[in-house]
Short mmCIF file of C-alpha atoms in Angstrom, two decimals:
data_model
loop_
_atom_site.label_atom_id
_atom_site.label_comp_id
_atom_site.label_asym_id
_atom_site.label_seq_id
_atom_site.Cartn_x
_atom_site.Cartn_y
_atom_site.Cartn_z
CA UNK A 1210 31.12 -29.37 -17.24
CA UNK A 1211 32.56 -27.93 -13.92
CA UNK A 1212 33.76 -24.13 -13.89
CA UNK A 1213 37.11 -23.33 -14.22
CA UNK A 1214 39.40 -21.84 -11.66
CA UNK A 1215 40.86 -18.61 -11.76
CA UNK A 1216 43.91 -16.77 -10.74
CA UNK A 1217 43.14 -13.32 -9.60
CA UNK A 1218 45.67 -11.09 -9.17
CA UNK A 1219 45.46 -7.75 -7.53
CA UNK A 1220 47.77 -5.59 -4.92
CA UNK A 1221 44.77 -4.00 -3.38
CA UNK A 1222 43.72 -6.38 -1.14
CA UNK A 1223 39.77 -4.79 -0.50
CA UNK A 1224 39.21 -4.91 -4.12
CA UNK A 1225 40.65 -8.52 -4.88
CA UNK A 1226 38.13 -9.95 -2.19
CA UNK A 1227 35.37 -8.13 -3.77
CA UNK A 1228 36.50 -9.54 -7.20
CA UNK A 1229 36.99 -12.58 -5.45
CA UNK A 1230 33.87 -12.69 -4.19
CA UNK A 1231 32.04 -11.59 -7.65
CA UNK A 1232 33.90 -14.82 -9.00
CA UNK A 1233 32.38 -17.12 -5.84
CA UNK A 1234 29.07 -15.64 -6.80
CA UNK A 1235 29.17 -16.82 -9.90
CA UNK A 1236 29.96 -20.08 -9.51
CA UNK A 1237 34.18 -19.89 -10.35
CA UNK A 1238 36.69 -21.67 -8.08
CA UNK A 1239 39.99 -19.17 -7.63
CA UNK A 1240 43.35 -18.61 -6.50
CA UNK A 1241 44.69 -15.17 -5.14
CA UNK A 1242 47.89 -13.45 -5.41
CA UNK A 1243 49.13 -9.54 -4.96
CA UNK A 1244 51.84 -9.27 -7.30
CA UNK A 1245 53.42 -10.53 -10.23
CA UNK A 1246 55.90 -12.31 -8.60
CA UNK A 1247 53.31 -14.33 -6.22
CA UNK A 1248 51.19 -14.89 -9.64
CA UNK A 1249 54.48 -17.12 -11.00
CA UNK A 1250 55.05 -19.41 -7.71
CA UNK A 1251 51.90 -20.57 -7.84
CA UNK A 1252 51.42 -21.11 -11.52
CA UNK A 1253 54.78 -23.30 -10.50
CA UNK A 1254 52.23 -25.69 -8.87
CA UNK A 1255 49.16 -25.12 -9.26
CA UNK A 1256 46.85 -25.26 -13.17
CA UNK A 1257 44.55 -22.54 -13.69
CA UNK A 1258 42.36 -21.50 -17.02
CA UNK A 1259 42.92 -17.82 -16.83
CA UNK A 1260 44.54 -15.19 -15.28
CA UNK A 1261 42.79 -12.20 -14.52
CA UNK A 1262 45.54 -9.27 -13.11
CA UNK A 1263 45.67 -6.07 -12.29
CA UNK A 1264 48.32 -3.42 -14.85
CA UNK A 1265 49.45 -1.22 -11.73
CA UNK A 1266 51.41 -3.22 -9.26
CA UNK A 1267 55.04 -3.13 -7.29
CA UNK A 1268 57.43 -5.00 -8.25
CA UNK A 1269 56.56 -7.15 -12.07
CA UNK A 1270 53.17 -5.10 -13.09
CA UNK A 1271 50.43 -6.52 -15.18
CA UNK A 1272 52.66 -5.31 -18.52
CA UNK A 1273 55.74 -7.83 -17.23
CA UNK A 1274 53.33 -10.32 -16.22
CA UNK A 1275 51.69 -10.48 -19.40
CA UNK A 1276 55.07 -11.33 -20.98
CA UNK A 1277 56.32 -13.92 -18.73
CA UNK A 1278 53.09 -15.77 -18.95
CA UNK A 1279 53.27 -15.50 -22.85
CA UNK A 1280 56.25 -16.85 -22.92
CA UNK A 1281 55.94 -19.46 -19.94
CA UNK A 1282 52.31 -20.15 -20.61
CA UNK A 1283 51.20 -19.32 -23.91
CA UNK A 1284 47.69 -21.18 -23.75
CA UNK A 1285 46.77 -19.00 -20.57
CA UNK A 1286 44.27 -16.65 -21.35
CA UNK A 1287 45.44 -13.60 -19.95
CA UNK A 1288 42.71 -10.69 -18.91
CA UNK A 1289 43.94 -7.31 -17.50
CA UNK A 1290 41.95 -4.45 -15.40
CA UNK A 1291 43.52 -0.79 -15.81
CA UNK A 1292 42.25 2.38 -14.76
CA UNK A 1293 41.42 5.20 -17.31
CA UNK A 1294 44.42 6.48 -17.07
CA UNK A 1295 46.46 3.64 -18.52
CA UNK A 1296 44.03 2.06 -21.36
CA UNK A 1297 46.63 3.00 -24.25
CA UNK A 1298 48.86 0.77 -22.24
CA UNK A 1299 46.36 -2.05 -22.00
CA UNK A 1300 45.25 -1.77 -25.74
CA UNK A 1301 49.43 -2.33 -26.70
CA UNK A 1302 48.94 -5.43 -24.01
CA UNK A 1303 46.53 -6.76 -26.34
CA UNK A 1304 48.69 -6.90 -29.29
CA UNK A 1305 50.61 -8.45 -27.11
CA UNK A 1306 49.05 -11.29 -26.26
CA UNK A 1307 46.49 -10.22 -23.58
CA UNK A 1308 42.52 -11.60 -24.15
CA UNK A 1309 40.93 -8.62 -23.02
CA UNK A 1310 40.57 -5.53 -20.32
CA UNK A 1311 38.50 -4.16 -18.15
CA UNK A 1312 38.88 0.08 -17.25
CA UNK A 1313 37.92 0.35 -13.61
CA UNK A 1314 35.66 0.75 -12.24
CA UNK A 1315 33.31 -2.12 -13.95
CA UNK A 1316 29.86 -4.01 -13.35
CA UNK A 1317 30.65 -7.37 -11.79
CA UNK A 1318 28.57 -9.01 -14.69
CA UNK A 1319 31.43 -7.13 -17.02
CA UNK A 1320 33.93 -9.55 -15.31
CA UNK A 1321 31.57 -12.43 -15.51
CA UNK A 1322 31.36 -12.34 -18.93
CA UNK A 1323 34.48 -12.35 -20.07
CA UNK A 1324 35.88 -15.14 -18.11
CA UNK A 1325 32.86 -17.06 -19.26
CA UNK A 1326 33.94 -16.56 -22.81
CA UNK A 1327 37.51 -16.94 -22.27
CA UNK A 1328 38.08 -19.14 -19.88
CA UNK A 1329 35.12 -21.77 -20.18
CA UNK A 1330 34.40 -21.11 -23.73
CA UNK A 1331 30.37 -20.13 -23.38
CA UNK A 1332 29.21 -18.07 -25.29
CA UNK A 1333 25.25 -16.26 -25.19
CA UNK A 1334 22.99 -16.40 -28.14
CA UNK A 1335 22.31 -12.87 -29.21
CA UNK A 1336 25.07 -11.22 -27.35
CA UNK A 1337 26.07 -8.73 -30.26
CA UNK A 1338 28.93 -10.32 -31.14
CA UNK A 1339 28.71 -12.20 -34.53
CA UNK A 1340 29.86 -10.75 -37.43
CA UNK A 1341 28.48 -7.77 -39.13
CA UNK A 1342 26.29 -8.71 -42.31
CA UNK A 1343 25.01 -5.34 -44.17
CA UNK A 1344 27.03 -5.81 -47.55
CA UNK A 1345 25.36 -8.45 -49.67
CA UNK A 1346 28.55 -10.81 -49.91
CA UNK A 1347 28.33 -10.80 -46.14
CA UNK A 1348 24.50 -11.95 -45.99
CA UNK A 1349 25.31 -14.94 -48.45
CA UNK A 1350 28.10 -15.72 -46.39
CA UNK A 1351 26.01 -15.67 -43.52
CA UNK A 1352 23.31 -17.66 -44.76
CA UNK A 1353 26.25 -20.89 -45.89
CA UNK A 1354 27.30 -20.47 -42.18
CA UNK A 1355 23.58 -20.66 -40.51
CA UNK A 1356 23.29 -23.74 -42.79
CA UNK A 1357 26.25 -25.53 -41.87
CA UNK A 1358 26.14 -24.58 -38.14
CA UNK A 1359 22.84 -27.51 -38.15
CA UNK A 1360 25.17 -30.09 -39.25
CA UNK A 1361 28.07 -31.34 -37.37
CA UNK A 1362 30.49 -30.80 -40.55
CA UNK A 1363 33.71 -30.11 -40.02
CA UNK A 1364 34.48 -26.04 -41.49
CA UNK A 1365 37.59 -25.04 -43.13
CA UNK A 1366 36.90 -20.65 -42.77
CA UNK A 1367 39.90 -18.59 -45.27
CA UNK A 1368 40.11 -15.32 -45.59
CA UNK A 1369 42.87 -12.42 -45.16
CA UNK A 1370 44.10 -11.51 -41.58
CA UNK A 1371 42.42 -9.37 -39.73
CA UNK A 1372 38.82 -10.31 -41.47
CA UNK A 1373 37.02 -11.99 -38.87
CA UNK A 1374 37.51 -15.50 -38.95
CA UNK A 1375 37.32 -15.94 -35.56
CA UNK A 1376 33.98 -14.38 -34.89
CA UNK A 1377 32.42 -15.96 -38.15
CA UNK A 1378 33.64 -19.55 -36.41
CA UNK A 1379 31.69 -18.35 -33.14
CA UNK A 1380 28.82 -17.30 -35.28
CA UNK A 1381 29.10 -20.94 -36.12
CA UNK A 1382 29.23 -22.40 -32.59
CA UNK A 1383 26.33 -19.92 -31.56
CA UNK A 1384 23.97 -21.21 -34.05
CA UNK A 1385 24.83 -24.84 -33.53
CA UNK A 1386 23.34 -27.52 -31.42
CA UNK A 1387 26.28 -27.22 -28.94
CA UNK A 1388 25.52 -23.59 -28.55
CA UNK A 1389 25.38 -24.57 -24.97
CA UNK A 1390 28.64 -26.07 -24.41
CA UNK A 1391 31.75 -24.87 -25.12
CA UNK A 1392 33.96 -23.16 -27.57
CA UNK A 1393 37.58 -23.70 -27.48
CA UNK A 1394 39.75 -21.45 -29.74
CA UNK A 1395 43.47 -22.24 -30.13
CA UNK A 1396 46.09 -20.01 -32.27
CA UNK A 1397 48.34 -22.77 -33.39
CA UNK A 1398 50.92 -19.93 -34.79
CA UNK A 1399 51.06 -18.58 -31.17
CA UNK A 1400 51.88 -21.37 -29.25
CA UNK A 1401 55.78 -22.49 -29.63
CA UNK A 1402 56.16 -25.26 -31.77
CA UNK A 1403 57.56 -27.46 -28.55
CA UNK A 1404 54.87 -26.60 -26.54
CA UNK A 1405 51.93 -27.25 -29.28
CA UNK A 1406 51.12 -31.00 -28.81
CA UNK A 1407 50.85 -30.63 -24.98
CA UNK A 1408 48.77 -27.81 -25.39
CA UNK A 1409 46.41 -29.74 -28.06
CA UNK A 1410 46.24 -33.05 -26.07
CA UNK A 1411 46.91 -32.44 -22.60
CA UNK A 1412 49.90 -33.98 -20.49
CA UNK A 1413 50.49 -35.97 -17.40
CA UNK A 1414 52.73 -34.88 -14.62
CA UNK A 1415 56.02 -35.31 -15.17
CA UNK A 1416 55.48 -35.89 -18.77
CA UNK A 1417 58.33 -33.34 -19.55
CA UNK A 1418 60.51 -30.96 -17.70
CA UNK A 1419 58.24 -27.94 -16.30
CA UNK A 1420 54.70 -30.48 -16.14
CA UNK A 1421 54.07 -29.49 -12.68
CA UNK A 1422 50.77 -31.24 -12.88
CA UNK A 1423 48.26 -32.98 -15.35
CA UNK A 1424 46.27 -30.56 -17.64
CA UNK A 1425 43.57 -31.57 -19.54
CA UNK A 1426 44.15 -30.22 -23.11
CA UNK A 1427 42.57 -27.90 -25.71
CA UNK A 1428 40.50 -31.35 -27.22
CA UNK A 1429 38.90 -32.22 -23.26
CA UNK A 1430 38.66 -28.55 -22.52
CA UNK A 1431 36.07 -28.32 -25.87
CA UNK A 1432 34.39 -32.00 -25.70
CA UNK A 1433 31.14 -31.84 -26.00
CA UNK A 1434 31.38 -28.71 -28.23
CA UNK A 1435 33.72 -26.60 -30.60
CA UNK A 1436 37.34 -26.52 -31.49
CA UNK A 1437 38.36 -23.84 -32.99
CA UNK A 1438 41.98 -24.42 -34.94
CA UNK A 1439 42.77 -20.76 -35.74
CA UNK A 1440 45.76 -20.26 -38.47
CA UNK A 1441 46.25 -24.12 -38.62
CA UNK A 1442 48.29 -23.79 -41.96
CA UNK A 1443 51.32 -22.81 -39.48
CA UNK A 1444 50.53 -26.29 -37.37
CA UNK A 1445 54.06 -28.83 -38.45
CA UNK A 1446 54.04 -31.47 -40.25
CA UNK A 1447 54.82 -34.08 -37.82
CA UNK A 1448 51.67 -32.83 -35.99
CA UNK A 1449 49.53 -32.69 -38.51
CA UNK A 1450 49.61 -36.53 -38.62
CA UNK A 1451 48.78 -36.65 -34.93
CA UNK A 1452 45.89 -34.80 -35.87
CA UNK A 1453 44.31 -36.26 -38.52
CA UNK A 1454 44.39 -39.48 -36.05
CA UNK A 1455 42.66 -37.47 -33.97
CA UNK A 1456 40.09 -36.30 -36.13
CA UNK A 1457 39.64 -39.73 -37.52
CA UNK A 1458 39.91 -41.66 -34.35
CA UNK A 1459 37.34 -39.15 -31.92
CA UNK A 1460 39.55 -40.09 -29.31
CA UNK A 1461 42.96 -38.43 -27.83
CA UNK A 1462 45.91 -39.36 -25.78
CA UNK A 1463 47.90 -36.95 -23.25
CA UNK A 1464 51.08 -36.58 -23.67
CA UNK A 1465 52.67 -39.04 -21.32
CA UNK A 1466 49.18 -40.83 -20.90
CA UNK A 1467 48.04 -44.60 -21.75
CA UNK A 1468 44.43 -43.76 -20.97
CA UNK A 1469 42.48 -43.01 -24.02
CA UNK A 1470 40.00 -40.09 -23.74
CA UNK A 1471 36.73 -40.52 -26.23
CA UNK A 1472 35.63 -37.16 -28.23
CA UNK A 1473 32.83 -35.60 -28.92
CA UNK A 1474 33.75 -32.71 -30.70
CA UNK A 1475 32.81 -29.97 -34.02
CA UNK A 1476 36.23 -29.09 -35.60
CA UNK A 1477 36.72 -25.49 -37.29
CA UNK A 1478 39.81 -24.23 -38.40
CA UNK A 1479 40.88 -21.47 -39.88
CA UNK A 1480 43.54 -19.77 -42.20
CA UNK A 1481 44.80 -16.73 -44.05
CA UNK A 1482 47.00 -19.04 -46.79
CA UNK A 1483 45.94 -21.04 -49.90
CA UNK A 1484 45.68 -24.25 -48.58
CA UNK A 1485 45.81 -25.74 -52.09
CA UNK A 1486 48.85 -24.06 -52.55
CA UNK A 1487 50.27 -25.40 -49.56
CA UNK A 1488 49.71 -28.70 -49.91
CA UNK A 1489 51.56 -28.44 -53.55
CA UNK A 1490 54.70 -27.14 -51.26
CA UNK A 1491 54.65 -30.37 -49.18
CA UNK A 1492 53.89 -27.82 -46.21
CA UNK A 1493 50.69 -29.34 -45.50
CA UNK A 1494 49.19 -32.80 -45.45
CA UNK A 1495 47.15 -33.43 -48.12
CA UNK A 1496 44.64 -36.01 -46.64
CA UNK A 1497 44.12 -33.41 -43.45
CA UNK A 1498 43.62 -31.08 -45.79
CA UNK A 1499 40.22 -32.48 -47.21
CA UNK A 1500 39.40 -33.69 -43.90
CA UNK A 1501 39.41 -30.10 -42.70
CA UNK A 1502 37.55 -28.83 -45.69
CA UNK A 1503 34.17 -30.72 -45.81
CA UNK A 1504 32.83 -27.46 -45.77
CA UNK A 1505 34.69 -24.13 -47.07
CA UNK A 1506 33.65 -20.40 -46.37
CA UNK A 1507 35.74 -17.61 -47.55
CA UNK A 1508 35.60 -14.72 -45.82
CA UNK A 1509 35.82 -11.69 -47.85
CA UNK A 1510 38.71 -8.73 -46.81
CA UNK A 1511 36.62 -5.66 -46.26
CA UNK A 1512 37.66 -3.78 -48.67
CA UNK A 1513 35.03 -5.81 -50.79
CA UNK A 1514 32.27 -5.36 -48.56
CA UNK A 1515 32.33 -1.91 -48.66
CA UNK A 1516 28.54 -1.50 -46.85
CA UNK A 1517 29.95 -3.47 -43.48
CA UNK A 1518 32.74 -0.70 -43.13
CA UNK A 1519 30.37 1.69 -40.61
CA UNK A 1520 28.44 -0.81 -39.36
CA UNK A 1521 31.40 -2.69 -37.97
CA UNK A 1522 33.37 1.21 -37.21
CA UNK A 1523 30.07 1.48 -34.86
CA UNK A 1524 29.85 -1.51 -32.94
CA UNK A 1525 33.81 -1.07 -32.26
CA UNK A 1526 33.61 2.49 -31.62
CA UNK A 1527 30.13 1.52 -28.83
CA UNK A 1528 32.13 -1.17 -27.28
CA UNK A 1529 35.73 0.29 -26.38
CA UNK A 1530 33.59 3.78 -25.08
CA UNK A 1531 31.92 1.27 -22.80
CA UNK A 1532 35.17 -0.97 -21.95
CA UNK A 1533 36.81 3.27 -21.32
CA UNK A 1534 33.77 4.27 -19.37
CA UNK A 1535 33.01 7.02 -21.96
CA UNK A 1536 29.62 8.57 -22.71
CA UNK A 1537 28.66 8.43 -26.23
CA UNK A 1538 31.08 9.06 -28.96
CA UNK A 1539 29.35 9.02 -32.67
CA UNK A 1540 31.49 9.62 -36.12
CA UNK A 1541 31.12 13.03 -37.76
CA UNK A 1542 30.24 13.08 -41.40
CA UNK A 1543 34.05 13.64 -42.87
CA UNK A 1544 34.71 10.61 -40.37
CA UNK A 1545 32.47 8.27 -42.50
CA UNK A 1546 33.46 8.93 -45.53
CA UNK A 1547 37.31 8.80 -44.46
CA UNK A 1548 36.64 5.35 -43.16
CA UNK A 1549 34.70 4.50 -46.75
CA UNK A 1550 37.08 5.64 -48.34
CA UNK A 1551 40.32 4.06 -47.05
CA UNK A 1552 41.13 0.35 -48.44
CA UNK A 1553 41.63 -1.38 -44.96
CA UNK A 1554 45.00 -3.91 -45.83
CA UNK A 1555 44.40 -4.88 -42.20
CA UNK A 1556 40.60 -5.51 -42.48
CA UNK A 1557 38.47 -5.25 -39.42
CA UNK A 1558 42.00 -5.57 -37.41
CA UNK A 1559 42.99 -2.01 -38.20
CA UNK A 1560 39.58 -0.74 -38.01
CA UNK A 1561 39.57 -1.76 -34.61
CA UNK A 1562 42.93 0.41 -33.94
CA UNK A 1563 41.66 3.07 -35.54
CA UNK A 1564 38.76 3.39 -33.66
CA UNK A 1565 40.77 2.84 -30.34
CA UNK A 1566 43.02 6.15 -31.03
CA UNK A 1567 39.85 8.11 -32.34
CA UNK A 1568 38.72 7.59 -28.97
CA UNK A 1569 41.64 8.75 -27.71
CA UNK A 1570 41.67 11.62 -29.82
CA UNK A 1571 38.41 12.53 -30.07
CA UNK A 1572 37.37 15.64 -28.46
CA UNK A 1573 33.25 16.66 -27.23
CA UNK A 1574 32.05 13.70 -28.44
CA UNK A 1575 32.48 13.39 -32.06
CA UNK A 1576 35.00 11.72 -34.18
CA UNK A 1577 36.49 13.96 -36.42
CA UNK A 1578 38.52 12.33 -39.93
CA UNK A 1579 41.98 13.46 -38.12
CA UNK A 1580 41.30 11.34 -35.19
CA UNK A 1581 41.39 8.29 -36.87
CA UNK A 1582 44.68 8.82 -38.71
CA UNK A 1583 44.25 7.15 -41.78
CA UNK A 1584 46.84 7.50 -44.33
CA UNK A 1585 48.28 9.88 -41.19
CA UNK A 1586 51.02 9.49 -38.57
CA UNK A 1587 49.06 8.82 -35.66
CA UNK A 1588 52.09 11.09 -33.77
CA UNK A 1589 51.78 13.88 -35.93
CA UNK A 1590 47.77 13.76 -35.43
CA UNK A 1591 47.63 13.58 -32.13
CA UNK A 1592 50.43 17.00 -32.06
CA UNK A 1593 47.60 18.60 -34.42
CA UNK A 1594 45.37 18.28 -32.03
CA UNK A 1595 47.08 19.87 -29.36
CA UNK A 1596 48.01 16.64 -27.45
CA UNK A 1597 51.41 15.65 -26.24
CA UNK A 1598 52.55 11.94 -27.50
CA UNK A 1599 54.26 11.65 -23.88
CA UNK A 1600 51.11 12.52 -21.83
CA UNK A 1601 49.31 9.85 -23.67
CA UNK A 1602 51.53 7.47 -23.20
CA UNK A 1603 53.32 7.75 -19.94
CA UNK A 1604 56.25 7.41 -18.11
CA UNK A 1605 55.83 3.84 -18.49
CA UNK A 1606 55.91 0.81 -21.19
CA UNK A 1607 56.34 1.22 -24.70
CA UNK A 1608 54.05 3.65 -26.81
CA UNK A 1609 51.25 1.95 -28.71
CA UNK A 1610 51.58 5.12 -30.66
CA UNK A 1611 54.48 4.12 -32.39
CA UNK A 1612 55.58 7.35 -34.43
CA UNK A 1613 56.65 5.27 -38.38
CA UNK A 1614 59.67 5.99 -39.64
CA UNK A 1615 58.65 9.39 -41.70
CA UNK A 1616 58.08 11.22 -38.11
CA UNK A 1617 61.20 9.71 -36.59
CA UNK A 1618 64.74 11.83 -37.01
CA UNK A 1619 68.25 11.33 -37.62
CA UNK A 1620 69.33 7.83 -36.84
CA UNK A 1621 66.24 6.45 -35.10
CA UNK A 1622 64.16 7.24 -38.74
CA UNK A 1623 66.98 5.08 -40.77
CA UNK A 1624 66.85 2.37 -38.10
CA UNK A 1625 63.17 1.74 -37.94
CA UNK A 1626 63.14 1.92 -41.86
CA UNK A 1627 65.42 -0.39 -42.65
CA UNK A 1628 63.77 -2.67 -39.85
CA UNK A 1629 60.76 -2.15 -41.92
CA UNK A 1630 62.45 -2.94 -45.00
CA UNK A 1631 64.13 -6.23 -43.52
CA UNK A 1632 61.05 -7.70 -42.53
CA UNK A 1633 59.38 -7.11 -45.75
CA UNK A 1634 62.46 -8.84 -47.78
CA UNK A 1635 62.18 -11.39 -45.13
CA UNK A 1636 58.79 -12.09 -45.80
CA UNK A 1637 58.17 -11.79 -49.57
CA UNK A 1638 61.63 -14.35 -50.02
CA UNK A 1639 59.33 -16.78 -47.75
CA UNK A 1640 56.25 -16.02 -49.67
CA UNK A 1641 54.66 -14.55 -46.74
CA UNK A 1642 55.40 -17.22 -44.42
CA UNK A 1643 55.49 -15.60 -40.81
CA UNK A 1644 56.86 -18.64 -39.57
CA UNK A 1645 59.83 -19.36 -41.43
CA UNK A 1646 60.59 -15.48 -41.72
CA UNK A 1647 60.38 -14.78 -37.34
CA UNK A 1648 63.06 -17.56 -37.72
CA UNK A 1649 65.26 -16.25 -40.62
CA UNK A 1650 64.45 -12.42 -38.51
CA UNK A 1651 65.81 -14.65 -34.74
CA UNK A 1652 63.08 -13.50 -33.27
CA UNK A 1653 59.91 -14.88 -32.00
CA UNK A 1654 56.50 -14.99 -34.12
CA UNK A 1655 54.70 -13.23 -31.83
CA UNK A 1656 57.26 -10.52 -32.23
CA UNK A 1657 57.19 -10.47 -35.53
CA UNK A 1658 53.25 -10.13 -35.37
CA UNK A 1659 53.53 -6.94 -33.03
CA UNK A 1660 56.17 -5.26 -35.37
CA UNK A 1661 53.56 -6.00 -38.61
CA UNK A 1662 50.74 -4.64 -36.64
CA UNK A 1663 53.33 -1.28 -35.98
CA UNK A 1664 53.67 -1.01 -39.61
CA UNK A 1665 50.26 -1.38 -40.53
CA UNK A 1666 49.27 1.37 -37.62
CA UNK A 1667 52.08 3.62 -39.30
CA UNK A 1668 50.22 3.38 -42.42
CA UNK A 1669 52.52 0.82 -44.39
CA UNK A 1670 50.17 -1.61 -46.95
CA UNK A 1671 51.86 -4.95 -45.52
CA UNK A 1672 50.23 -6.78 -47.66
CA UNK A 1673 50.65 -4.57 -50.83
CA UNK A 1674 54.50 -4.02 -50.55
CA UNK A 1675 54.61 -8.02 -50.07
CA UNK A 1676 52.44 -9.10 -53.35
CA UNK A 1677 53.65 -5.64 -55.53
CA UNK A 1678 55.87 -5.98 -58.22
#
């Protein structure tokens, strides 16, 4: 399989030619531009698989980038460089939409890396990266998934948001005879219904309004290796049939193609609903439903794996200090048993956040139960500690921060609480159904993602206020 090409975009014109370079070296055709704006004109003509950009730039920054392309190119990976200064920016980017960043200055293996595993789909054996197996649910788990990953069976992986699905499907892919090829991931509830076939099966130019040029899709992009369907309980209907020709054929058609491309290919997919459940509804096909599920895995929500709760708070906590450049941080006492002790409705998700702000709390070294602001108002913490919410943050883009509606005053605290309270209504009236409630809310469900993941950092049980009563 030939290497992708890149779009690098950077203002400073010294340090894109190194990175430039660093991408020739390793073996990576590319494209440059210095601003956003540049970035767009030749996406208008030219196919790349992933952006790499800078956050500080004139004109549309990394920040605006990152939006237009999510909303012009949702398939694009998307990975962003910041300086120290502006990682709480690049962290809310992430919720956003963004892959990945990189806090400058970084090794030009650090770059490497990550556009091999986003952009080409490789992925190393050993790299730290699989899931974390203390708890003894976990090892069993484990053990299913290092037995499957010999076969070529397609895996159906369910569990809660935020529990790892993704990284128990790499797991998968690592341990399989197509370690060596790629791994293709795919979040069919982030790609716009309209724009989900193409991005699936590829298109011809001129196919449909915008096809600039032919791009191979998210099938050629993994032959030879994995697909990885993530969330494909919010794939439609009418696509679903496409599919399961797919799956049953081995072979796929571009949109606006007559050629018929031949697959070799391991399916995964994965989902947070119960499938059974939605194939009752008539919201999902029933015969791609046990085509998908030759072989199940259920992955646990951490609250009942208790003994992977530190384990995975340590490997998070080691690899944003590296990604910020900081020395070593390591959890006090009080820390560990705050994290032990807290129930985790967004799984490893919000354990990730919380060990982001401890970082950014954390003072001399050591991670103190405050930093993390569990049960807390992150605002309120960080004021505790002597730190002002505005000197985090910036001057610029919005606070990652958010302060929830109990620190908020007067009018803003009413408006963000009955915001909160809409899109709970919404939600439990569609059973949960993020879909169907973004649409009922008019907005997109991407939004509607990054105002859950607000709540949850704000300390509201999502989950519990949608199942209670």
């Amino acid at each position: 399989m030939s290497k992708p090409r890149i779009l690098l975009v950077e203002d400073d014109r010294a340090l894109r030619e190194a990175l430039a370079d660093t991408l020739a070296l390793g073996g990576y055709d590319y494209l440059e531009a210095g601003d956003g704006e540049a970035a767009l004109a030749i996406l208008q003509r030219e196919s790349v698989a992933m952006v790499v950009s800078d956050v500080n730039m004139p004109g549309m920054d990394g920040h605006a980038l990152l939006r237009t392309l999510s909303e012009r190119f949702p398939q694009l990976p998307v990975l962003l460089m910041t300086a120290y200064g502006t990682v709480q920016n690049a962290v809310t980017a992430m919720r956003e939409g963004a892959v990945d960043y990189l806090v400058k200055p970084f090794e030009p293996s650090a770059l490497l890396d990550l556009v091999a595993q986003y952009a080409q789909g490789r992925l190393q054996r050993g790299s730290g990266d699989g899931p974390v197996a203390v708890d003894p649910a976990s090892q069993q788990l484990l053990q299913l998934a290092q037995r499957v990953a010999a076969s070529d069976s397609t895996v159906l992986v369910s569990g809660e948001s935020g529990t790892g699905k993704e990284v128990l499907a790499r797991y998968i892919h690592q341990h399989s005879p197509r370690a060596d090829e790629a791994f293709i991931a795919i979040n069919c509830a982030a790609i716009p219904e309209n724009m989900l076939e193409a991005t699936l099966f590829g298109h011809e130019k001129g196919a449909f309004t915008g096809a600039v040029a032919s791009q191979p899709g998210k099938f050629e992009q993994a032959n030879g290796g994995t697909l990885l369907l993530d969330e494909i309980s919010e794939m439609p209907l009418a696509l679903q049939a496409k599919l399961l020709r797919v799956l049953q054929e081995r072979e796929v058609e571009r949109v606006g193609g007559r050629k018929l491309i031949q697959l070799d290919i391991r399916i995964i997919a994965t989902t947070n609903r119960d499938m059974q459940a939605e194939v009752a509804a008539g919201r999902f096909r029933e015969d791609l439903f046990y085509r998908l599920g030759v072989f199940p895995l259920q992955w646990a929500p951490l609250r009942q794996r208790p003994a992977d709760i530190l384990p995975i708070a340590e490997r998070l906590l080691a690899r944003h200090a590296a990604k910020m450049n900081q020395g070593p941080v390591r959890l006090s006492p009080e820390a560990c048993q705050a994290l032990q002790q807290h129930s985790w409705p967004g799984n490893v998700r919000e354990l990730d956040n919380a060990m982001q702000r401890a970082l950014i709390l954390q003072q001399g070294g050591v991670i103190q139960a405050p930093d993390l602001c569990l049960g807390a108002i992150p605002g309120q913490a960080m004021a505790a500690n002597g730190i002002s919410v505005s000197a985090v943050h910036g001057s610029a883009g919005p606070a990652a921060l958010a302060i929830p509606p109990a620190a908020a005053g007067g009018l803003g605290q009413d408006v963000k609480q009955r915001e909160f309270q809409l899109i709970l209504e919404v939600l439990r009236a569609e059973r949960g159904r993020r879909k169907e409630a973004a649409e009922r809310l008019g907005i997109s469900p991407r939004t509607l993602r990054y105002k859950l993941a607000q709540m949850r950092d704000a300390g509201v049980d999502v989950e519990g206020a949608l199942f209670a009563g």
